Coordinates of C-alpha atoms in Angstrom, one line a residue:
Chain A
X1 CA 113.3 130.4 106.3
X2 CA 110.7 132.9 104.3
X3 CA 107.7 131.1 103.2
X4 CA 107.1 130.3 100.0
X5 CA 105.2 132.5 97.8
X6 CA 101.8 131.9 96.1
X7 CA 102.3 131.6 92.5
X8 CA 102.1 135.1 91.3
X9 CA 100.8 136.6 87.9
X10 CA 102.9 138.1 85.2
X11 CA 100.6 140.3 82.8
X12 CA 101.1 140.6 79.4
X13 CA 100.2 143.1 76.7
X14 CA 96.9 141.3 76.3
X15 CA 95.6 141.2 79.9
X16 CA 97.1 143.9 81.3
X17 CA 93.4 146.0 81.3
X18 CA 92.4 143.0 83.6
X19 CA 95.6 143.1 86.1
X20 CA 95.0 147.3 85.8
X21 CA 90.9 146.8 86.7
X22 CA 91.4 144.2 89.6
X23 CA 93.5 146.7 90.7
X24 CA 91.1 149.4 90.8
X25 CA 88.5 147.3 92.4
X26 CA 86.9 146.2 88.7
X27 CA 86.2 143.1 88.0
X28 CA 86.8 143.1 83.3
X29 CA 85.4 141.1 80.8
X30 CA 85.5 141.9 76.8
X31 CA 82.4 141.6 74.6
X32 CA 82.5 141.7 71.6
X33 CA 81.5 144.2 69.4
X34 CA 80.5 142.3 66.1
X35 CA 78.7 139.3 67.6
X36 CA 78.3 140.7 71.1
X37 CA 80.1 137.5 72.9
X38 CA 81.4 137.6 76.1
X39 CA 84.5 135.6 77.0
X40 CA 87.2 135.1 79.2
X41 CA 90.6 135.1 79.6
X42 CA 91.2 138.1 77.7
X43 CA 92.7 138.5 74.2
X44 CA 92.3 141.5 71.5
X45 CA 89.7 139.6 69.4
X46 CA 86.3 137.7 69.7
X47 CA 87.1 133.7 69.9
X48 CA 83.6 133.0 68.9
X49 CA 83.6 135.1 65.7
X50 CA 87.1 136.5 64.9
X51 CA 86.5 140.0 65.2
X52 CA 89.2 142.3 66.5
X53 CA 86.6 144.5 67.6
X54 CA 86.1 143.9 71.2
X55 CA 85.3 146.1 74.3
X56 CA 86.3 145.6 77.8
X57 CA 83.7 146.6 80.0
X58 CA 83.2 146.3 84.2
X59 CA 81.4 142.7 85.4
X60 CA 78.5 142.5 88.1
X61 CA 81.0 140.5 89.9
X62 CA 78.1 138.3 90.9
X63 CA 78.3 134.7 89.6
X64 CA 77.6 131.4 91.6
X65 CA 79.9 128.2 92.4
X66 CA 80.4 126.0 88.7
X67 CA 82.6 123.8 90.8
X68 CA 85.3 122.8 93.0
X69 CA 88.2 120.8 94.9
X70 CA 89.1 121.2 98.3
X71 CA 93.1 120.4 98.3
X72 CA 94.7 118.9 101.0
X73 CA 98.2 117.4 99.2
X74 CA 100.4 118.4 97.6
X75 CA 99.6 122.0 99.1
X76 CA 100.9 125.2 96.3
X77 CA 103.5 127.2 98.0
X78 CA 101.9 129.6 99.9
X79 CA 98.4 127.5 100.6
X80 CA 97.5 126.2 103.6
X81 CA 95.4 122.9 103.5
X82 CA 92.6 122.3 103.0
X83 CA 92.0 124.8 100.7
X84 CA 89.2 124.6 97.9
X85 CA 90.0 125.8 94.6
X86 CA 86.7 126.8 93.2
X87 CA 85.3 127.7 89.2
X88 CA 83.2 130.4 89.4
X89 CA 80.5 130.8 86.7
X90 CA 80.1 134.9 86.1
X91 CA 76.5 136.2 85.3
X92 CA 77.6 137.7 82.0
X93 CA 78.3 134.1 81.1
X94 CA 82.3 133.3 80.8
X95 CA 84.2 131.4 83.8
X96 CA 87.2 131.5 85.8
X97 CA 89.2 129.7 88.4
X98 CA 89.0 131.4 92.2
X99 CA 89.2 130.8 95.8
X100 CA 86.1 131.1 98.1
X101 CA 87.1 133.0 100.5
X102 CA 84.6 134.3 103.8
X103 CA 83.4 130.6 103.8
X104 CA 84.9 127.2 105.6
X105 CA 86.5 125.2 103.3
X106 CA 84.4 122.4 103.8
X107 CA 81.4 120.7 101.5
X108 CA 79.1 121.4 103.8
X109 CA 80.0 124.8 103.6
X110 CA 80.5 125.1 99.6
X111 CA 77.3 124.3 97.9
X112 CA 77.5 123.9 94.8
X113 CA 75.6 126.9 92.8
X114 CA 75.6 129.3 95.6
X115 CA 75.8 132.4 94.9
X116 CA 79.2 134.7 94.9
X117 CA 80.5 137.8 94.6
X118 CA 83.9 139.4 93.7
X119 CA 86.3 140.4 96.6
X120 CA 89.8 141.9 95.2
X121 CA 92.6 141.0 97.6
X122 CA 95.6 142.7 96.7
X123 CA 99.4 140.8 96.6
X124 CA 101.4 143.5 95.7
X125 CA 101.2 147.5 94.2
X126 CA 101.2 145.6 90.8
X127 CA 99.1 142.8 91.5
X128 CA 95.1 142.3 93.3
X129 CA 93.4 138.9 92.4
X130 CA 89.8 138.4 92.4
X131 CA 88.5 135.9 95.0
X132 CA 84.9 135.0 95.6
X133 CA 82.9 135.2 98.6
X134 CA 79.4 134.2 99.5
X135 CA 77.2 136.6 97.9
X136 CA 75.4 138.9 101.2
X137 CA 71.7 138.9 101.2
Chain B
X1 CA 92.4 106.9 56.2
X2 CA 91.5 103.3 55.2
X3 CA 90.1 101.0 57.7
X4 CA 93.6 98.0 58.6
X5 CA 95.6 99.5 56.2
X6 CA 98.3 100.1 58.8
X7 CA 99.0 97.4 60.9
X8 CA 100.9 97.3 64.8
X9 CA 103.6 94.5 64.4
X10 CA 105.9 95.2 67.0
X11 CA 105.0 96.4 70.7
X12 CA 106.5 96.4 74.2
X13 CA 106.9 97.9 77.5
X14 CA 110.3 98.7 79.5
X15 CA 111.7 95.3 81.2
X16 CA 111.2 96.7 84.2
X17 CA 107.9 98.8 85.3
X18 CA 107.4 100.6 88.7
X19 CA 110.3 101.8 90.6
X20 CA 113.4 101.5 88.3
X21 CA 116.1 103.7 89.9
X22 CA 118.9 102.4 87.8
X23 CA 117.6 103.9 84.6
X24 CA 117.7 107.6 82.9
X25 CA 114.2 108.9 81.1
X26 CA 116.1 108.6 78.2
X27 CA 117.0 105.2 78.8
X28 CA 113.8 104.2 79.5
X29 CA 112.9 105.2 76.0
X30 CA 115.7 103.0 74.5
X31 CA 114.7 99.9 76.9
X32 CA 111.4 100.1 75.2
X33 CA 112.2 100.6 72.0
X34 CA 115.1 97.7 71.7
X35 CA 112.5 95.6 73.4
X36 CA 109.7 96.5 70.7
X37 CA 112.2 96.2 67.6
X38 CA 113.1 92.2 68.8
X39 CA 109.3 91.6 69.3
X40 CA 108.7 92.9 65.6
X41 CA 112.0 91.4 64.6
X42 CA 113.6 94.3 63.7
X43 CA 116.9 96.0 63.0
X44 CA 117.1 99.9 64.6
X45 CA 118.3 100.7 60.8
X46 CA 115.1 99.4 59.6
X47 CA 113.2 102.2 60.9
X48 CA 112.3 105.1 59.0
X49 CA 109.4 107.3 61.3
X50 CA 109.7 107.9 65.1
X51 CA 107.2 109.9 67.2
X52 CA 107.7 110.7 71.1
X53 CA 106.4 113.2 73.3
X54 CA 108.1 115.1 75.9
X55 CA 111.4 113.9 74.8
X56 CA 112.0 115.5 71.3
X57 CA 112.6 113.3 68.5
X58 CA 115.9 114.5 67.9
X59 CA 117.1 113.7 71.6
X60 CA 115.7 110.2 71.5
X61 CA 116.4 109.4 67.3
X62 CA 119.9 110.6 68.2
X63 CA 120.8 108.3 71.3
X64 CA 119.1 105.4 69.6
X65 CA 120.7 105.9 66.3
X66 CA 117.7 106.4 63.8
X67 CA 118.2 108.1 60.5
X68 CA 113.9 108.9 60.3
X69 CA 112.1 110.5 57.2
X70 CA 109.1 111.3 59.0
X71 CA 109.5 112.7 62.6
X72 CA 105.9 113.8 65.0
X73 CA 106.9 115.5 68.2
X74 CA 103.0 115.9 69.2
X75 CA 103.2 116.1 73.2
X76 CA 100.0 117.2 74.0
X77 CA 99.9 114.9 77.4
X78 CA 99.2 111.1 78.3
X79 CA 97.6 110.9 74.5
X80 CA 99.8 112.1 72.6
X81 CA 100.9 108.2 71.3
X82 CA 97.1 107.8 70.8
X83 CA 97.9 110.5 68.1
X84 CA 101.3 109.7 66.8
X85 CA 99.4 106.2 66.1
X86 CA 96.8 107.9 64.2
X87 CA 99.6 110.4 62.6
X88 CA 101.9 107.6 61.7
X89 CA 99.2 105.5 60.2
X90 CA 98.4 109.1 57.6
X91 CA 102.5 108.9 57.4
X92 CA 102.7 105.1 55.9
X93 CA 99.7 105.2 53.9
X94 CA 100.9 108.3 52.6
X95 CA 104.4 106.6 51.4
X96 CA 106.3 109.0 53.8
X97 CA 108.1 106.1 55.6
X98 CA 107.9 102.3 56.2
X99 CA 108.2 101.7 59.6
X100 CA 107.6 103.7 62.3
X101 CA 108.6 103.7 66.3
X102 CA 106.8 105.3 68.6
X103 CA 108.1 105.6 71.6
X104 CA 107.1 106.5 75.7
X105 CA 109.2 106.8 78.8
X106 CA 109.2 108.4 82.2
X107 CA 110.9 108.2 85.5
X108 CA 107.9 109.6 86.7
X109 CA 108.7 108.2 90.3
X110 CA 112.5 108.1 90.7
X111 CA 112.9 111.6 88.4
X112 CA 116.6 110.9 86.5
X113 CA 117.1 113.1 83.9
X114 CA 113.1 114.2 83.7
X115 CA 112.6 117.1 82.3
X116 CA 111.0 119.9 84.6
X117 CA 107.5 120.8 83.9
X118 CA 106.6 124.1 85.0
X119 CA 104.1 126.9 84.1
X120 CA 105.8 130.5 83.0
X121 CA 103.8 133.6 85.5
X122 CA 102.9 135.2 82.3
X123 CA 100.8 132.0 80.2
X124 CA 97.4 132.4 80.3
X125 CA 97.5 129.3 82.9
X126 CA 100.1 131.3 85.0
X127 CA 97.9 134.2 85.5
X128 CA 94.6 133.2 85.6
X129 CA 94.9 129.1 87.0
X130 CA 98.2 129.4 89.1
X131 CA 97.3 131.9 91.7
X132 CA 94.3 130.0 92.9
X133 CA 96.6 126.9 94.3
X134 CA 96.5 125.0 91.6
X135 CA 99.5 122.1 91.9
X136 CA 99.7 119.3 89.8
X137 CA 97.1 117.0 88.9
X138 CA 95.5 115.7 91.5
X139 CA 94.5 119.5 91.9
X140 CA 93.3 120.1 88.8
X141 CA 91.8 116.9 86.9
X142 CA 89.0 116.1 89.6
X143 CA 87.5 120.1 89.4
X144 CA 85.1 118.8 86.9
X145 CA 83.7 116.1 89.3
X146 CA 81.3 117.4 91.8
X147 CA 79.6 119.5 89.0
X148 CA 79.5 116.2 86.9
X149 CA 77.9 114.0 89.7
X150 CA 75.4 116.8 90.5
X151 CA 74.2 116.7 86.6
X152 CA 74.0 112.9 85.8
X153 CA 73.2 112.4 89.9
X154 CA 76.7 109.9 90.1
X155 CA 77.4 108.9 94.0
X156 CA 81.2 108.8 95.4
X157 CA 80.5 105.0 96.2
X158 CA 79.6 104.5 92.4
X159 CA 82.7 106.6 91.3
X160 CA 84.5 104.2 94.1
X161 CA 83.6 101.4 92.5
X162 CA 86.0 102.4 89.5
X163 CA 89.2 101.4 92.0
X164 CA 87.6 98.8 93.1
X165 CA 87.1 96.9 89.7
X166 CA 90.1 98.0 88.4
X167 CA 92.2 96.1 91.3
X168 CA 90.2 93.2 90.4
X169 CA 91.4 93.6 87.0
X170 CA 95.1 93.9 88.5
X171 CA 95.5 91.5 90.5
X172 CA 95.4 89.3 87.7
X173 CA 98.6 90.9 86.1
X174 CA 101.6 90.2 87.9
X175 CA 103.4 93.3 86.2
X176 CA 100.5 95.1 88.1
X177 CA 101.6 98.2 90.7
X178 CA 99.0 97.4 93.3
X179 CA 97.3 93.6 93.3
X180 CA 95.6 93.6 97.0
X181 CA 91.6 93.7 96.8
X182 CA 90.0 96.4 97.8
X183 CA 86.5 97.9 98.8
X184 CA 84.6 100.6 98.3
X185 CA 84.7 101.4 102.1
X186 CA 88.7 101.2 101.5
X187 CA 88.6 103.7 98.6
X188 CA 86.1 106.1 100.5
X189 CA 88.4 105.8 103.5
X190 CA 91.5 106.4 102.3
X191 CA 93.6 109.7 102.3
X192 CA 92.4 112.8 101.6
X193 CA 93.8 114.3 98.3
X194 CA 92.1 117.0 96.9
X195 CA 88.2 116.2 97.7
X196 CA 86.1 114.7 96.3
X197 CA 89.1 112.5 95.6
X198 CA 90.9 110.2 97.8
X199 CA 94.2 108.5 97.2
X200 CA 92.8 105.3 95.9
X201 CA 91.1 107.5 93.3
X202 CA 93.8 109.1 91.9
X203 CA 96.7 107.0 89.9
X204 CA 100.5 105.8 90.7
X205 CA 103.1 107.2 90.3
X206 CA 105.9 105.1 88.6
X207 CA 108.7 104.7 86.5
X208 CA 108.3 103.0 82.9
X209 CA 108.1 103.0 79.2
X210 CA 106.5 101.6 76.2
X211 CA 106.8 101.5 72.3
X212 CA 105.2 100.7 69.3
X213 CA 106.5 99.6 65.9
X214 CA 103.6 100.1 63.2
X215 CA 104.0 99.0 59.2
X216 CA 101.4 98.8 56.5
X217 CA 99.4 96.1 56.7
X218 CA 100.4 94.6 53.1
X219 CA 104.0 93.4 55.2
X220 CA 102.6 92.9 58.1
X221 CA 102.5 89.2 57.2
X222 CA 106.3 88.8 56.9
X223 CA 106.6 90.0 60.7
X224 CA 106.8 87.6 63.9
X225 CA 104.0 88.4 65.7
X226 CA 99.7 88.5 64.9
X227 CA 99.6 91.6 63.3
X228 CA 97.1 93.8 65.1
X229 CA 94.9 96.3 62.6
X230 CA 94.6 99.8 62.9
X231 CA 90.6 100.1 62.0
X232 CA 89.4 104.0 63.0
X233 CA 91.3 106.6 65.1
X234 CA 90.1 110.2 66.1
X235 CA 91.6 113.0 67.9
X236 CA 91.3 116.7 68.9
X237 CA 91.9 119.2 71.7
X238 CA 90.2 121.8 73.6
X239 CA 91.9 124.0 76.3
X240 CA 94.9 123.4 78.5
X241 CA 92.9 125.4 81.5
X242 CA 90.6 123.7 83.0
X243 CA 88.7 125.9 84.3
X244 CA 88.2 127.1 80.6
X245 CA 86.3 123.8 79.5
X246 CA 83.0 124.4 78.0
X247 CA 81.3 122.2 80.3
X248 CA 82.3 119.6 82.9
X249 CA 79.2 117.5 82.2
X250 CA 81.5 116.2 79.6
X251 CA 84.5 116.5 77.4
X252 CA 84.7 118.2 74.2
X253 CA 87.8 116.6 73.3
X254 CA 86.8 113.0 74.2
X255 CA 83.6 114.1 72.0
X256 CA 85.3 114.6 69.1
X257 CA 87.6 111.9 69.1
X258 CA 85.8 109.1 70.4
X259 CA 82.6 109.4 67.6
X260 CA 85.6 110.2 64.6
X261 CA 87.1 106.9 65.7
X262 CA 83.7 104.7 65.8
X263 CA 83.0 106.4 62.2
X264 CA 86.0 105.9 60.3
X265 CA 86.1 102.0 61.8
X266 CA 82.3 101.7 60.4
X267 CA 81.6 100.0 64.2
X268 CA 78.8 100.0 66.5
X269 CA 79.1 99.9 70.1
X270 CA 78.4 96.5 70.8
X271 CA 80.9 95.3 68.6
X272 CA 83.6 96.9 71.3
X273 CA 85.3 93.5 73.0
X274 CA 87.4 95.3 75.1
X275 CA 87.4 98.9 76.3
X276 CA 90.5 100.9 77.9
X277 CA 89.6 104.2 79.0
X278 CA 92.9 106.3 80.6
X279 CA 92.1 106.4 84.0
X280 CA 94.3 109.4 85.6
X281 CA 91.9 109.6 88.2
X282 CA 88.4 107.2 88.9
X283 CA 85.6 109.9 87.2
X284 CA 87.7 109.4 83.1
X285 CA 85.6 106.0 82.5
X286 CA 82.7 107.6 83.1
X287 CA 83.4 110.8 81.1
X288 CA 84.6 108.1 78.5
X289 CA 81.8 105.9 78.2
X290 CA 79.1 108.7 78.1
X291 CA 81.9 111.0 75.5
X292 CA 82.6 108.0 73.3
X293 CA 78.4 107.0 73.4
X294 CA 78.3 104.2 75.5
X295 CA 75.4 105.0 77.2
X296 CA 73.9 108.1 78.5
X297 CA 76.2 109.7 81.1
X298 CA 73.3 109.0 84.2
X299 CA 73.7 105.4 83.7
X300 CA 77.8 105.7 83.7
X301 CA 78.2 104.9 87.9
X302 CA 75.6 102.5 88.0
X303 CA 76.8 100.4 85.0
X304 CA 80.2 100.3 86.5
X305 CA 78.7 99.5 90.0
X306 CA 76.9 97.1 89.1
X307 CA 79.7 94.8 87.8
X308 CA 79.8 95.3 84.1
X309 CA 82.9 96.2 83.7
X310 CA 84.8 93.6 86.0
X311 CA 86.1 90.6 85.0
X312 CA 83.7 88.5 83.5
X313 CA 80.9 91.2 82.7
X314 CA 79.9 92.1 79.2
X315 CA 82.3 95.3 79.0
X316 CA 86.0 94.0 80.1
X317 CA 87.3 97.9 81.0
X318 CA 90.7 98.8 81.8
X319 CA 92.1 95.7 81.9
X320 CA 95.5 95.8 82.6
X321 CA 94.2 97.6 86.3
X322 CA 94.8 101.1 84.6
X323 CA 96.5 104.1 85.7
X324 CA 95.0 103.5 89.5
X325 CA 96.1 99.9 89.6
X326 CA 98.6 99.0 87.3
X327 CA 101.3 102.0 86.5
X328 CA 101.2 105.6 85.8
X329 CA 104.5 107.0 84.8
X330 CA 102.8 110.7 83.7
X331 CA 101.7 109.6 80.3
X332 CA 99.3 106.7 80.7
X333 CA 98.5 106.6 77.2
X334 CA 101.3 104.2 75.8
X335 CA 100.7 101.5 78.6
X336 CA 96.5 101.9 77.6
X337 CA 97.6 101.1 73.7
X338 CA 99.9 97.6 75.4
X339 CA 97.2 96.6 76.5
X340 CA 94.9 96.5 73.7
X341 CA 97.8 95.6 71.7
X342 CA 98.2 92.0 74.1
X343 CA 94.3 91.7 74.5
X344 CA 94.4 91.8 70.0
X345 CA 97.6 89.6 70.2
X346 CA 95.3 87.2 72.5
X347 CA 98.2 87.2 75.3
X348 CA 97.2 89.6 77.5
X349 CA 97.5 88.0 81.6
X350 CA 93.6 89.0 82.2
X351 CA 93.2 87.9 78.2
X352 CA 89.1 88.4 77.3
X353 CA 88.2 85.4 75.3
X354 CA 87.5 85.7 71.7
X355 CA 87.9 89.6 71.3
X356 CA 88.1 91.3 68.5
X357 CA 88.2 94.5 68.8
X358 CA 89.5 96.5 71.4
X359 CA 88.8 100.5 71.6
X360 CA 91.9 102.1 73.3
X361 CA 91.1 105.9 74.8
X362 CA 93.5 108.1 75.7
X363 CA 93.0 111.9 77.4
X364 CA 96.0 114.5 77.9
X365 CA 97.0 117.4 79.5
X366 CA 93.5 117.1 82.3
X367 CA 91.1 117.2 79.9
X368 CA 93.3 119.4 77.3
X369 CA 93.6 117.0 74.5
X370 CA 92.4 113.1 73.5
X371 CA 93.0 109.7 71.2
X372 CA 91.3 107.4 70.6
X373 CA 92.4 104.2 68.2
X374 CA 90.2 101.4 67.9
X375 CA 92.4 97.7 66.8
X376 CA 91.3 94.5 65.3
X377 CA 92.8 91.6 65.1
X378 CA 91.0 90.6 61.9
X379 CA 91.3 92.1 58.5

């Protein structure tokens, strides 16, 4: 029997720049062009101000560990546990839910606040999700 | 809305609570509300409102036979019936019905006719939550919690101690899921779930229902039962992803509801007799008594430690053992507003002497959404 799958994202007209940038090695937020907010996940206009007048622009990709879990059951399809399921806190401000990968999966290992940097690991032609590693040096 | 204009006058559970393999979801709604329409005294064709979640109202109005004039189908989570109390109380006072029926049911554990829940690839949770191994609950409500205990400095034995009280609480209820004692080195040691949490830490799973029959408080009199008071409520929502909450030091919902709630009832905090706070998993009391102003969120683990909550100390919590201890069907929230409801009544089986008023929080969705109604049992 095939293992199950990961859960795999479906883009839509509003995040497809984000699914297109992971999958050319870009990590992309929007900021906004009225009120210059940054935020995350994507949509055509500024959730702090209204403004349809938003950018999408290439991250550092540098953020440190907001938080995490380290699951051991019920296990997704396609996990092995333990596995921690981390929130990342991006430099430009906005967060977002990753793995850690490079790093044991242990507390010991996962400090929280460390730093972390963006490492794209690709599912399929259409999809590459952005995963966290300890940031080098 | 004015303060005990809208009184609860009829309220029960399902006959059976736990494992009930012999009963539909949709039965399950019906056992409770037939069981809440004999407490209040009832006929079914005396009700004009009805509010569920999950079920819509049609599904469960139709098999029970109600002809409504005011309908809420807010399912927004375990809350929701924190807000259908608070919407049906707008309803009445509003002369859009009578008498309204809210109802709860789940066969969270045995799963007959339970409707799937499931997250499409292409919601915002689907593309940006899903990939990372995210897998019901226990995976996502206890992200928050390391971050939390770094910021107030909370210890795992402190948020231990949350089980530990709360079977202490149970195992004075003999409807109670889990009655056995238990210790903090039992909680600490017991299965791995998604760390920091532990089995002990996260809640039941179980089969159940409740419902609630509310009227205005000027015919309240004519009913059966002590009318219980409906004497502030609050409510909001922030985000169904998690990892999209504006902070996990706190929640924004339980910010908003909790302080609307204390306003509108013109209370302080220690006028609060009794204290539910829906505990999904052990760290929700302590978001709830820093959110709803308690006391500053670094003294949350210790007060709770230190006894105050248990039986017998000066803020009786989660008294009917809670999600952890007593039953969790999916939707807490219902079994929370019982409990406040028997405590009001004065017939609760862990009853705290002499209380007046009881402050019944709910949270839904992980942190997504929250309710909060605060009873009296005096006009």
């Amino acid at each position: 029997m095939a293992e199950a799958a990961r859960a795999k994202p479906k883009p839509t007209p509003e995040t497809q720049h984000f699914w297109d940038g992971t999958k050319a090695g870009e990590l992309r937020l929007q900021r906004c062009d009225a009120c210059s907010n940054v935020y995350f996940p994507p949509r055509p206009f500024c959730p702090s101000c209204a403004s349809r007048k938003v950018t999408a622009f290439k991250a550092s990709g540098k953020g440190k560990l907001y938080s995490y879990v380290i699951n051991h059951r019920p296990a997704a399809p396609g996990f092995t546990p333990p596995y921690a399921i981390a929130v990342v806190e991006l430099d430009e401000g906005p967060r977002m839910m990753s793995n850690i990968v490079d790093c044991p999966q242990t507390p010991e290992a996962l400090v929280l606040d460390m730093k972390l940097e963006v490492a794209f690991e690709k599912l399929d032609d259409k999809i590459t999700l952005p995963m966290f590693r300890p940031a080098k040096g | 809305m004015r303060r005990n204009s809208v009184a609860v006058v009829g309220a029960a559970e399902t006959t059976e609570l736990g494992v009930i393999p012999n009963m539909s979801q949709i039965q399950l709604h019906a056992d409770a509300a037939l069981n809440a329409i004999a407490d209040a005294g009832l006929k079914l064709s005396d009700i004009d409102g009805f509010a569920t979640a999950v079920e819509s109202p049609q599904q469960v109005c139709h098999y029970l036979g109600i002809k409504p004039t005011w309908v809420d189908g807010t399912s927004v989570g375990g809350c929701s019936f924190m807000l259908h109390v608070r919407h049906a109380a707008a309803a009445i006072e509003a002369g859009l019905c009578k008498t309204v029926l809210i109802t709860h049911a789940e066969s969270g554990k045995s799963m007959i006719g339970k409707l799937p829940r499931s997250i499409p690839a292409d919601s915002l949770q689907g593309q940006f939550e899903a990939p990372f191994g995210v897998y019901g609950p226990p995976s996502m409500f206890p992200i928050p919690v390391l971050r939390f205990m770094k910021t107030w400095g909370i210890t795992h034995e402190q948020i231990a101690m949350v089980a530990v009280v709360q079977r202490e609480w149970a195992a004075k209820n003999p409807r109670a899921m889990m009655k056995d004692p238990i210790t903090v080195a039992d909680v600490l040691n017991s299965r791995m779930i998604a760390y920091p949490f532990r089995l002990l830490q996260c809640c039941l799973v179980t089969d159940g229902g409740g419902a609630l029959i509310l009227t205005s408080t000027d015919r309240a009199k004519d009913f059966p039962r002590k009318p219980v008071y409906i004497l502030g409520t609050g409510e909001s929502v922030e985000t169904p992803m998690v990892s999209q909450m504006e902070t996990f030091n706190s929640s924004r919902a339980f910010k908003v509801a909790g302080p609307l709630a204390f306003k509108e009832a013109g209370i302080a905090h220690k006028d609060v007799d009794h204290l539910m706070i829906y505990d999904a998993f052990a760290h929700l009391p302590l978001y709830g008594l820093g959110d709803l102003g308690f006391m500053p969120y670094e003294e949350t683990g210790k007060f709770i430690a230190d006894g105050n909550t248990r039986p017998g100390g000066k803020l009786p919590l989660n008294t009917n053992g809670g999600g952890l201890s007593y039953m969790h069907s999916g939707m807490y929230g219902m079994y929370a507003l019982q409990e406040s409801v028997r405590q009001m009544r004065g017939i609760a089986p862990a009853q705290v002497k002499d209380a007046k008023i009881s402050v019944c929080h709910g949270v839904g969705g992980m942190f997504a959404a929250s309710g909060t109604i605060i009873f009296t049992n005096e006009k």
